[in-house]
């Protein structure tokens, strides 16, 4: 079943006009949301840690700032644009005591609410507006009169206006110009985690490294292995981004196409499919979330150790050497 998509005509900015909007976190998303809402005529205050880097940045950008405890006070809408692992503590310290009818809590990713790391009381609205692109693009396209498509979701609708507020927010940051796709906290969280684990980050980096290792172990030079298994990915991805798989296949040779359609399923076989289903199962049952929450509570020992090991993989050393020959990369 296809999702409902909303556009500018479905959104009413007056839902948020004259309300106090507090943005906590001034990084990739926070800066873009705050600046776009400000330029859309909404009343935005950025909650900052006094003297911090983002406090200076927000002030340089001409936005009103306040320390977190003051900024959240009598806010009508609080946008959580902090790193996800930081949000629960900030919620408990500054926001939970203020929860009252009429308050809206807004998230750009569903993890904390879906997995119960933040449990807002029933009298507040809990919504999500999540742009499907990085903050810089959200800001740049808005400034150019366009927008990045967004997701909108309602977890709690105490006021009866939760969706309308979400659509107004999406309009104010430019997303409604492109389209706002309706989803749920559960669907956004689970599909986001699955995508990054199985395909975009986990699956892809393991695929590249394994291809590289097989060629090097077979005696081919690491330079050749790197070009063929890693570097050329950029060409392929750009073609898929532009026009899908069919467009990519239009530009590769017939030999590459034949290898693609006959050998791909031999790599991504039933065994890999079963592994992917297991990842999804761990996401759906909360097993992955528990592991990541506990890892953070333990100050990330496994995270640090594995990232260090990854950074020392030969594929990184060869890549660095080859990139130094590609001056245009800057
Ligand atoms: P980020 O890391 O770029 O920025 C986080 C900001 O929070 C920084 O300015 C940091 O200084 C500030 N911060 C950290 N701890 C703080 C504290 N205790 N008090 C006050 N400020 C604090 O984060 P981001 O990538 O913009 O992610 C924010 C949210 O948006 C997350 O929920 C994320 O999942 C979601 N999201 C991100 C993207 C993306 O492309 N980056 C896309 C969609 C959704
Ligand atoms: Mg993701």
CSV table of C-alpha atoms and ligand atoms in Angstrom, one decimal:
chain,number,residue,atom,x,y,z
A,1,UNK,CA,0.0,0.0,0.0
A,2,UNK,CA,1.5,3.4,-1.0
A,3,UNK,CA,1.9,6.1,1.6
A,4,UNK,CA,-0.1,9.3,1.7
A,5,UNK,CA,1.8,12.3,0.5
A,6,UNK,CA,1.0,15.9,1.6
A,7,UNK,CA,2.0,19.1,-0.2
A,8,UNK,CA,2.0,22.9,0.5
A,9,UNK,CA,-1.8,23.1,-0.1
A,10,UNK,CA,-2.4,20.6,2.8
A,11,UNK,CA,-0.3,22.6,5.3
A,12,UNK,CA,-1.4,25.6,7.3
A,13,UNK,CA,1.5,27.7,8.8
A,14,UNK,CA,-0.9,29.4,11.2
A,15,UNK,CA,-0.7,26.3,13.4
A,16,UNK,CA,2.7,27.5,14.5
A,17,UNK,CA,2.6,31.2,13.9
A,18,UNK,CA,3.1,33.2,17.1
A,19,UNK,CA,4.0,30.1,19.0
A,20,UNK,CA,7.3,29.7,20.8
A,21,UNK,CA,9.4,27.1,19.0
A,22,UNK,CA,12.5,25.8,20.8
A,23,UNK,CA,15.1,24.0,18.8
A,24,UNK,CA,17.6,21.9,21.0
A,25,UNK,CA,20.7,21.0,19.1
A,26,UNK,CA,22.3,23.2,16.4
A,27,UNK,CA,24.1,20.7,14.2
A,28,UNK,CA,23.3,19.4,10.8
A,29,UNK,CA,19.5,19.3,11.2
A,30,UNK,CA,19.1,21.8,14.0
A,31,UNK,CA,20.7,24.7,12.1
A,32,UNK,CA,18.8,24.1,8.9
A,33,UNK,CA,15.4,23.7,10.7
A,34,UNK,CA,16.0,26.8,12.9
A,35,UNK,CA,17.1,29.0,10.0
A,36,UNK,CA,14.3,27.9,7.7
A,37,UNK,CA,11.6,28.3,10.3
A,38,UNK,CA,13.0,31.8,11.2
A,39,UNK,CA,12.9,32.8,7.6
A,40,UNK,CA,9.4,31.4,7.3
A,41,UNK,CA,8.4,34.0,9.9
A,42,UNK,CA,8.1,31.7,13.0
A,43,UNK,CA,9.3,32.5,16.4
A,44,UNK,CA,12.4,30.3,17.0
A,45,UNK,CA,14.7,30.2,20.0
A,46,UNK,CA,17.8,28.0,19.9
A,47,UNK,CA,18.6,26.2,23.1
A,48,UNK,CA,22.3,26.1,23.7
A,49,UNK,CA,25.0,25.3,26.2
A,50,UNK,CA,26.3,28.8,27.0
A,51,UNK,CA,29.8,29.4,25.5
A,52,UNK,CA,29.5,26.2,23.3
A,53,UNK,CA,30.4,26.1,19.6
A,54,UNK,CA,26.8,26.0,18.4
A,55,UNK,CA,25.8,28.9,20.7
A,56,UNK,CA,28.4,31.1,18.8
A,57,UNK,CA,27.2,29.7,15.5
A,58,UNK,CA,23.5,30.4,16.2
A,59,UNK,CA,24.3,33.9,17.3
A,60,UNK,CA,26.5,34.5,14.2
A,61,UNK,CA,23.5,33.3,12.2
A,62,UNK,CA,21.3,36.0,13.8
A,63,UNK,CA,19.1,33.7,15.8
A,64,UNK,CA,17.9,34.2,19.4
A,65,UNK,CA,19.6,31.8,21.8
A,66,UNK,CA,19.0,30.9,25.4
A,67,UNK,CA,20.5,28.3,27.8
A,68,UNK,CA,18.5,25.1,27.5
A,69,UNK,CA,16.6,25.4,30.8
A,70,UNK,CA,15.3,28.9,29.8
A,71,UNK,CA,14.7,28.1,26.1
A,72,UNK,CA,12.4,25.2,26.9
A,73,UNK,CA,10.4,27.2,29.4
A,74,UNK,CA,6.9,28.1,28.1
A,75,UNK,CA,7.8,26.8,24.6
A,76,UNK,CA,4.8,25.5,22.6
A,77,UNK,CA,6.9,23.2,20.5
A,78,UNK,CA,10.3,21.6,21.4
A,79,UNK,CA,12.3,20.1,18.6
A,80,UNK,CA,14.8,17.4,19.6
A,81,UNK,CA,17.7,17.9,17.1
A,82,UNK,CA,20.4,16.5,19.4
A,83,UNK,CA,22.4,13.3,18.7
A,84,UNK,CA,20.0,10.5,19.4
A,85,UNK,CA,22.0,8.9,22.3
A,86,UNK,CA,22.0,12.3,24.1
A,87,UNK,CA,18.3,13.0,23.8
A,88,UNK,CA,17.0,10.9,26.8
A,89,UNK,CA,19.1,12.6,29.4
A,90,UNK,CA,18.2,16.1,28.1
A,91,UNK,CA,14.5,15.1,28.0
A,92,UNK,CA,14.6,13.9,31.6
A,93,UNK,CA,16.5,16.9,32.9
A,94,UNK,CA,14.9,19.8,31.1
A,95,UNK,CA,11.6,18.8,29.3
A,96,UNK,CA,9.8,16.1,31.3
A,97,UNK,CA,9.1,18.4,34.2
A,98,UNK,CA,7.5,20.9,31.8
A,99,UNK,CA,5.1,18.5,30.0
A,100,UNK,CA,1.6,19.9,30.0
A,101,UNK,CA,-1.4,20.0,27.6
A,102,UNK,CA,-0.6,22.1,24.6
A,103,UNK,CA,3.1,21.2,24.4
A,104,UNK,CA,4.3,19.5,21.2
A,105,UNK,CA,7.5,17.4,21.2
A,106,UNK,CA,9.1,17.0,17.8
A,107,UNK,CA,11.7,14.5,16.7
A,108,UNK,CA,13.6,14.0,13.4
A,109,UNK,CA,14.1,10.2,14.0
A,110,UNK,CA,11.9,7.8,15.9
A,111,UNK,CA,14.4,5.7,17.8
A,112,UNK,CA,14.1,7.1,21.3
A,113,UNK,CA,10.3,7.3,21.3
A,114,UNK,CA,9.8,4.0,19.6
A,115,UNK,CA,12.1,2.0,21.8
A,116,UNK,CA,10.9,3.7,25.0
A,117,UNK,CA,14.0,5.7,25.8
A,118,UNK,CA,11.8,8.8,26.0
A,119,UNK,CA,8.2,8.2,27.3
A,120,UNK,CA,6.3,11.5,27.1
A,121,UNK,CA,3.1,11.7,29.2
A,122,UNK,CA,-0.2,11.3,27.3
A,123,UNK,CA,-1.2,15.0,27.5
A,124,UNK,CA,1.5,16.2,25.0
A,125,UNK,CA,1.6,15.8,21.2
A,126,UNK,CA,4.5,13.7,19.9
A,127,UNK,CA,5.3,14.1,16.3
A,128,UNK,CA,8.1,13.5,13.8
A,129,UNK,CA,9.3,15.6,10.8
A,130,UNK,CA,12.3,14.0,9.2
A,131,UNK,CA,13.9,15.4,6.1
A,132,UNK,CA,15.2,12.7,3.8
A,133,UNK,CA,18.5,14.5,3.3
A,134,UNK,CA,21.4,16.2,5.2
A,135,UNK,CA,20.9,19.5,7.0
A,136,UNK,CA,23.0,21.4,4.5
A,137,UNK,CA,20.7,20.4,1.6
A,138,UNK,CA,17.6,21.2,3.7
A,139,UNK,CA,19.0,24.7,4.2
A,140,UNK,CA,20.4,25.3,0.6
A,141,UNK,CA,17.2,24.1,-1.2
A,142,UNK,CA,15.0,26.2,1.1
A,143,UNK,CA,17.1,29.2,0.3
A,144,UNK,CA,16.7,28.4,-3.4
A,145,UNK,CA,12.9,28.2,-3.1
A,146,UNK,CA,12.8,24.4,-3.1
A,147,UNK,CA,12.8,21.7,-0.4
A,148,UNK,CA,13.9,18.3,0.6
A,149,UNK,CA,11.1,15.7,0.9
A,150,UNK,CA,10.2,15.0,4.5
A,151,UNK,CA,8.5,12.2,6.5
A,152,UNK,CA,5.7,13.1,9.0
A,153,UNK,CA,4.4,10.9,11.7
A,154,UNK,CA,2.2,11.2,14.8
A,155,UNK,CA,2.9,9.1,17.9
A,156,UNK,CA,0.6,10.9,20.2
A,157,UNK,CA,-2.3,13.3,19.3
A,158,UNK,CA,-3.4,14.8,22.6
A,159,UNK,CA,-4.6,18.1,21.0
A,160,UNK,CA,-6.3,16.7,17.9
A,161,UNK,CA,-4.0,19.0,15.9
A,162,UNK,CA,-0.8,16.9,15.9
A,163,UNK,CA,-0.7,16.1,12.2
A,164,UNK,CA,-1.6,19.7,11.3
A,165,UNK,CA,1.3,20.9,13.4
A,166,UNK,CA,3.7,18.4,11.8
A,167,UNK,CA,2.6,19.6,8.3
A,168,UNK,CA,3.0,23.3,9.4
A,169,UNK,CA,6.6,22.4,10.6
A,170,UNK,CA,7.3,20.6,7.3
A,171,UNK,CA,6.0,23.6,5.4
A,172,UNK,CA,8.2,26.0,7.4
A,173,UNK,CA,11.4,24.1,6.8
A,174,UNK,CA,10.6,23.7,3.0
A,175,UNK,CA,9.7,20.0,3.0
A,176,UNK,CA,6.1,20.5,1.9
A,177,UNK,CA,7.3,22.1,-1.4
A,178,UNK,CA,8.7,18.7,-2.4
A,179,UNK,CA,6.2,16.4,-0.6
A,180,UNK,CA,5.6,15.1,2.9
A,181,UNK,CA,5.2,11.3,3.2
A,182,UNK,CA,3.1,10.0,6.1
A,183,UNK,CA,4.7,7.3,8.1
A,184,UNK,CA,4.8,6.1,11.8
A,185,UNK,CA,7.5,6.3,14.4
A,186,UNK,CA,7.7,2.5,14.2
A,187,UNK,CA,8.0,2.3,10.4
A,188,UNK,CA,10.5,5.2,10.2
A,189,UNK,CA,12.7,3.8,12.9
A,190,UNK,CA,12.7,0.2,11.8
A,191,UNK,CA,13.2,0.9,8.1
A,192,UNK,CA,16.0,3.5,8.8
A,193,UNK,CA,17.9,1.0,11.0
A,194,UNK,CA,17.5,-1.8,8.5
A,195,UNK,CA,18.6,0.3,5.5
A,196,UNK,CA,21.8,1.5,7.2
A,197,UNK,CA,22.7,-1.9,8.6
A,198,UNK,CA,21.8,-4.2,5.8
A,199,UNK,CA,22.4,-2.1,2.7
A,200,UNK,CA,23.7,1.5,2.9
A,201,UNK,CA,26.4,1.3,5.5
A,202,UNK,CA,26.9,-2.2,6.9
A,203,UNK,CA,26.1,-4.3,3.8
A,204,UNK,CA,27.9,-1.9,1.5
A,205,UNK,CA,31.2,-1.5,3.5
A,206,UNK,CA,31.4,-5.3,4.0
A,207,UNK,CA,30.8,-5.9,0.3
A,208,UNK,CA,33.5,-3.5,-0.8
A,209,UNK,CA,36.0,-4.8,1.7
A,210,UNK,CA,35.3,-8.5,0.9
A,211,UNK,CA,35.7,-7.8,-2.8
A,212,UNK,CA,39.0,-6.0,-2.2
A,213,UNK,CA,40.3,-8.8,0.1
A,214,UNK,CA,39.5,-11.5,-2.4
A,215,UNK,CA,41.5,-9.8,-5.2
A,216,UNK,CA,44.4,-9.0,-3.0
A,217,UNK,CA,44.5,-12.6,-1.5
A,218,UNK,CA,44.5,-13.9,-5.1
A,219,UNK,CA,47.7,-11.9,-5.8
A,220,UNK,CA,46.4,-8.9,-7.6
A,221,UNK,CA,47.8,-5.5,-6.6
A,222,UNK,CA,45.9,-3.6,-3.9
A,223,UNK,CA,45.8,-0.6,-6.2
A,224,UNK,CA,43.9,-2.5,-8.9
A,225,UNK,CA,41.7,-4.1,-6.2
A,226,UNK,CA,40.8,-0.7,-4.8
A,227,UNK,CA,40.0,0.9,-8.2
A,228,UNK,CA,37.8,-2.0,-9.2
A,229,UNK,CA,36.0,-2.8,-6.0
A,230,UNK,CA,35.8,0.6,-4.2
A,231,UNK,CA,36.6,3.7,-6.2
A,232,UNK,CA,34.4,3.1,-9.2
A,233,UNK,CA,31.4,2.8,-7.0
A,234,UNK,CA,30.9,6.5,-7.3
A,235,UNK,CA,30.1,6.3,-11.0
A,236,UNK,CA,27.6,3.6,-10.4
A,237,UNK,CA,25.9,5.2,-7.5
A,238,UNK,CA,25.6,8.6,-9.3
A,239,UNK,CA,23.8,6.8,-12.2
A,240,UNK,CA,21.4,5.0,-9.9
A,241,UNK,CA,20.7,8.2,-8.0
A,242,UNK,CA,19.9,10.0,-11.2
A,243,UNK,CA,17.7,7.4,-12.8
A,244,UNK,CA,17.5,4.0,-11.0
A,245,UNK,CA,19.0,0.7,-12.0
A,246,UNK,CA,17.7,0.8,-15.5
A,247,UNK,CA,19.6,4.1,-16.1
A,248,UNK,CA,22.8,2.7,-14.6
A,249,UNK,CA,22.5,-0.3,-16.9
A,250,UNK,CA,22.0,1.9,-19.9
A,251,UNK,CA,25.5,3.3,-19.4
A,252,UNK,CA,27.5,0.1,-18.5
A,253,UNK,CA,28.8,-2.3,-21.2
A,254,UNK,CA,26.9,-5.4,-22.3
A,255,UNK,CA,29.5,-7.5,-20.5
A,256,UNK,CA,29.0,-5.6,-17.3
A,257,UNK,CA,25.2,-5.9,-17.7
A,258,UNK,CA,25.4,-9.7,-18.2
A,259,UNK,CA,27.7,-10.1,-15.2
A,260,UNK,CA,25.3,-7.9,-13.2
A,261,UNK,CA,22.1,-9.8,-13.9
A,262,UNK,CA,23.6,-13.3,-13.7
A,263,UNK,CA,26.2,-13.0,-10.9
A,264,UNK,CA,24.5,-10.5,-8.5
A,265,UNK,CA,22.0,-13.2,-7.3
A,266,UNK,CA,25.0,-15.6,-6.7
A,267,UNK,CA,26.5,-13.1,-4.3
A,268,UNK,CA,23.3,-12.0,-2.6
A,269,UNK,CA,21.9,-15.5,-2.3
A,270,UNK,CA,19.4,-17.1,0.0
A,271,UNK,CA,22.0,-17.2,2.7
A,272,UNK,CA,22.5,-13.4,2.6
A,273,UNK,CA,18.7,-12.9,2.4
A,274,UNK,CA,18.3,-15.0,5.6
A,275,UNK,CA,21.0,-12.9,7.3
A,276,UNK,CA,19.2,-9.7,6.4
A,277,UNK,CA,15.9,-11.1,7.8
A,278,UNK,CA,17.7,-11.8,11.0
A,279,UNK,CA,18.9,-8.2,11.2
A,280,UNK,CA,15.3,-7.0,10.6
A,281,UNK,CA,14.1,-9.4,13.3
A,282,UNK,CA,16.6,-8.0,15.8
A,283,UNK,CA,15.4,-4.5,15.0
A,284,UNK,CA,11.7,-5.4,15.3
A,285,UNK,CA,12.2,-7.2,18.6
A,286,UNK,CA,14.3,-4.4,20.2
A,287,UNK,CA,17.4,-6.6,20.4
A,288,UNK,CA,19.5,-4.2,18.4
A,289,UNK,CA,18.2,-1.2,20.3
A,290,UNK,CA,19.0,-2.8,23.7
A,291,UNK,CA,22.5,-3.6,22.5
A,292,UNK,CA,23.1,0.0,21.3
A,293,UNK,CA,21.6,1.6,24.4
A,294,UNK,CA,23.7,-0.6,26.7
A,295,UNK,CA,26.8,0.1,24.6
A,296,UNK,CA,26.3,3.8,25.1
A,297,UNK,CA,25.8,3.3,28.8
A,298,UNK,CA,29.1,1.5,29.0
A,299,UNK,CA,30.8,4.4,27.2
A,300,UNK,CA,31.1,2.6,23.9
A,301,UNK,CA,33.9,0.0,24.3
A,302,UNK,CA,33.0,-2.2,21.4
A,303,UNK,CA,32.2,0.8,19.2
A,304,UNK,CA,35.6,2.3,19.8
A,305,UNK,CA,37.5,-1.0,19.4
A,306,UNK,CA,35.8,-2.0,16.1
A,307,UNK,CA,36.1,1.5,14.6
A,308,UNK,CA,39.8,1.5,15.4
A,309,UNK,CA,40.2,-1.9,13.7
A,310,UNK,CA,38.3,-0.8,10.7
A,311,UNK,CA,40.5,2.3,10.3
A,312,UNK,CA,43.6,0.1,10.2
A,313,UNK,CA,42.2,-2.1,7.3
A,314,UNK,CA,44.5,-2.2,4.3
A,315,UNK,CA,41.7,-0.9,2.1
A,316,UNK,CA,41.9,2.5,3.9
A,317,UNK,CA,45.7,2.8,3.4
A,318,UNK,CA,45.6,2.0,-0.3
A,319,UNK,CA,42.6,4.4,-0.7
A,320,UNK,CA,44.5,7.2,0.9
A,321,UNK,CA,47.5,6.7,-1.4
A,322,UNK,CA,45.4,6.6,-4.5
A,323,UNK,CA,43.3,9.6,-3.5
A,324,UNK,CA,46.6,11.6,-3.3
A,325,UNK,CA,47.0,11.0,-7.1
A,326,UNK,CA,43.5,12.4,-7.7
A,327,UNK,CA,44.2,16.0,-7.0
A,328,UNK,CA,40.8,17.2,-8.1
A,329,UNK,CA,39.3,15.6,-4.9
A,330,UNK,CA,40.9,18.4,-2.9
B,1,LIG,P1,24.4,16.7,14.9
B,1,LIG,O1,25.4,15.8,15.6
B,1,LIG,O2,24.8,17.3,13.6
B,1,LIG,O3,24.1,17.9,15.9
B,1,LIG,C1,23.8,17.8,17.2
B,1,LIG,C2,23.8,19.1,17.9
B,1,LIG,O4,23.5,18.9,19.3
B,1,LIG,C3,25.2,19.7,17.9
B,1,LIG,O5,25.1,21.1,17.6
B,1,LIG,C4,25.7,19.6,19.4
B,1,LIG,O6,26.5,20.6,19.8
B,1,LIG,C5,24.4,19.6,20.1
B,1,LIG,N1,24.4,19.0,21.4
B,1,LIG,C6,25.0,17.8,21.8
B,1,LIG,N2,24.7,17.6,23.1
B,1,LIG,C7,24.0,18.7,23.6
B,1,LIG,C8,23.4,19.0,24.8
B,1,LIG,N3,23.6,18.1,25.9
B,1,LIG,N4,22.7,20.1,25.0
B,1,LIG,C9,22.6,21.0,23.9
B,1,LIG,N5,23.1,20.7,22.7
B,1,LIG,C10,23.8,19.6,22.5
B,1,LIG,O7,23.0,15.9,14.8
B,1,LIG,P2,22.0,15.7,13.5
B,1,LIG,O8,22.7,14.8,12.5
B,1,LIG,O9,21.5,17.0,13.1
B,1,LIG,O10,20.9,14.9,14.2
B,1,LIG,C11,19.8,15.4,15.0
B,1,LIG,C12,18.6,14.6,14.8
B,1,LIG,O11,18.2,14.6,13.5
B,1,LIG,C13,18.8,13.1,15.2
B,1,LIG,O12,17.6,12.6,15.8
B,1,LIG,C14,19.0,12.4,13.9
B,1,LIG,O13,18.7,11.1,13.9
B,1,LIG,C15,18.0,13.2,13.0
B,1,LIG,N6,18.3,13.2,11.6
B,1,LIG,C16,19.5,13.5,11.1
B,1,LIG,C17,19.7,13.6,9.7
B,1,LIG,C18,21.0,14.0,9.1
B,1,LIG,O14,21.2,13.9,7.9
B,1,LIG,N7,22.1,14.3,9.9
B,1,LIG,C19,18.6,13.3,8.8
B,1,LIG,C20,17.4,13.1,9.4
B,1,LIG,C21,17.2,13.0,10.8
B,2,LIG,MG1,19.7,6.3,9.0
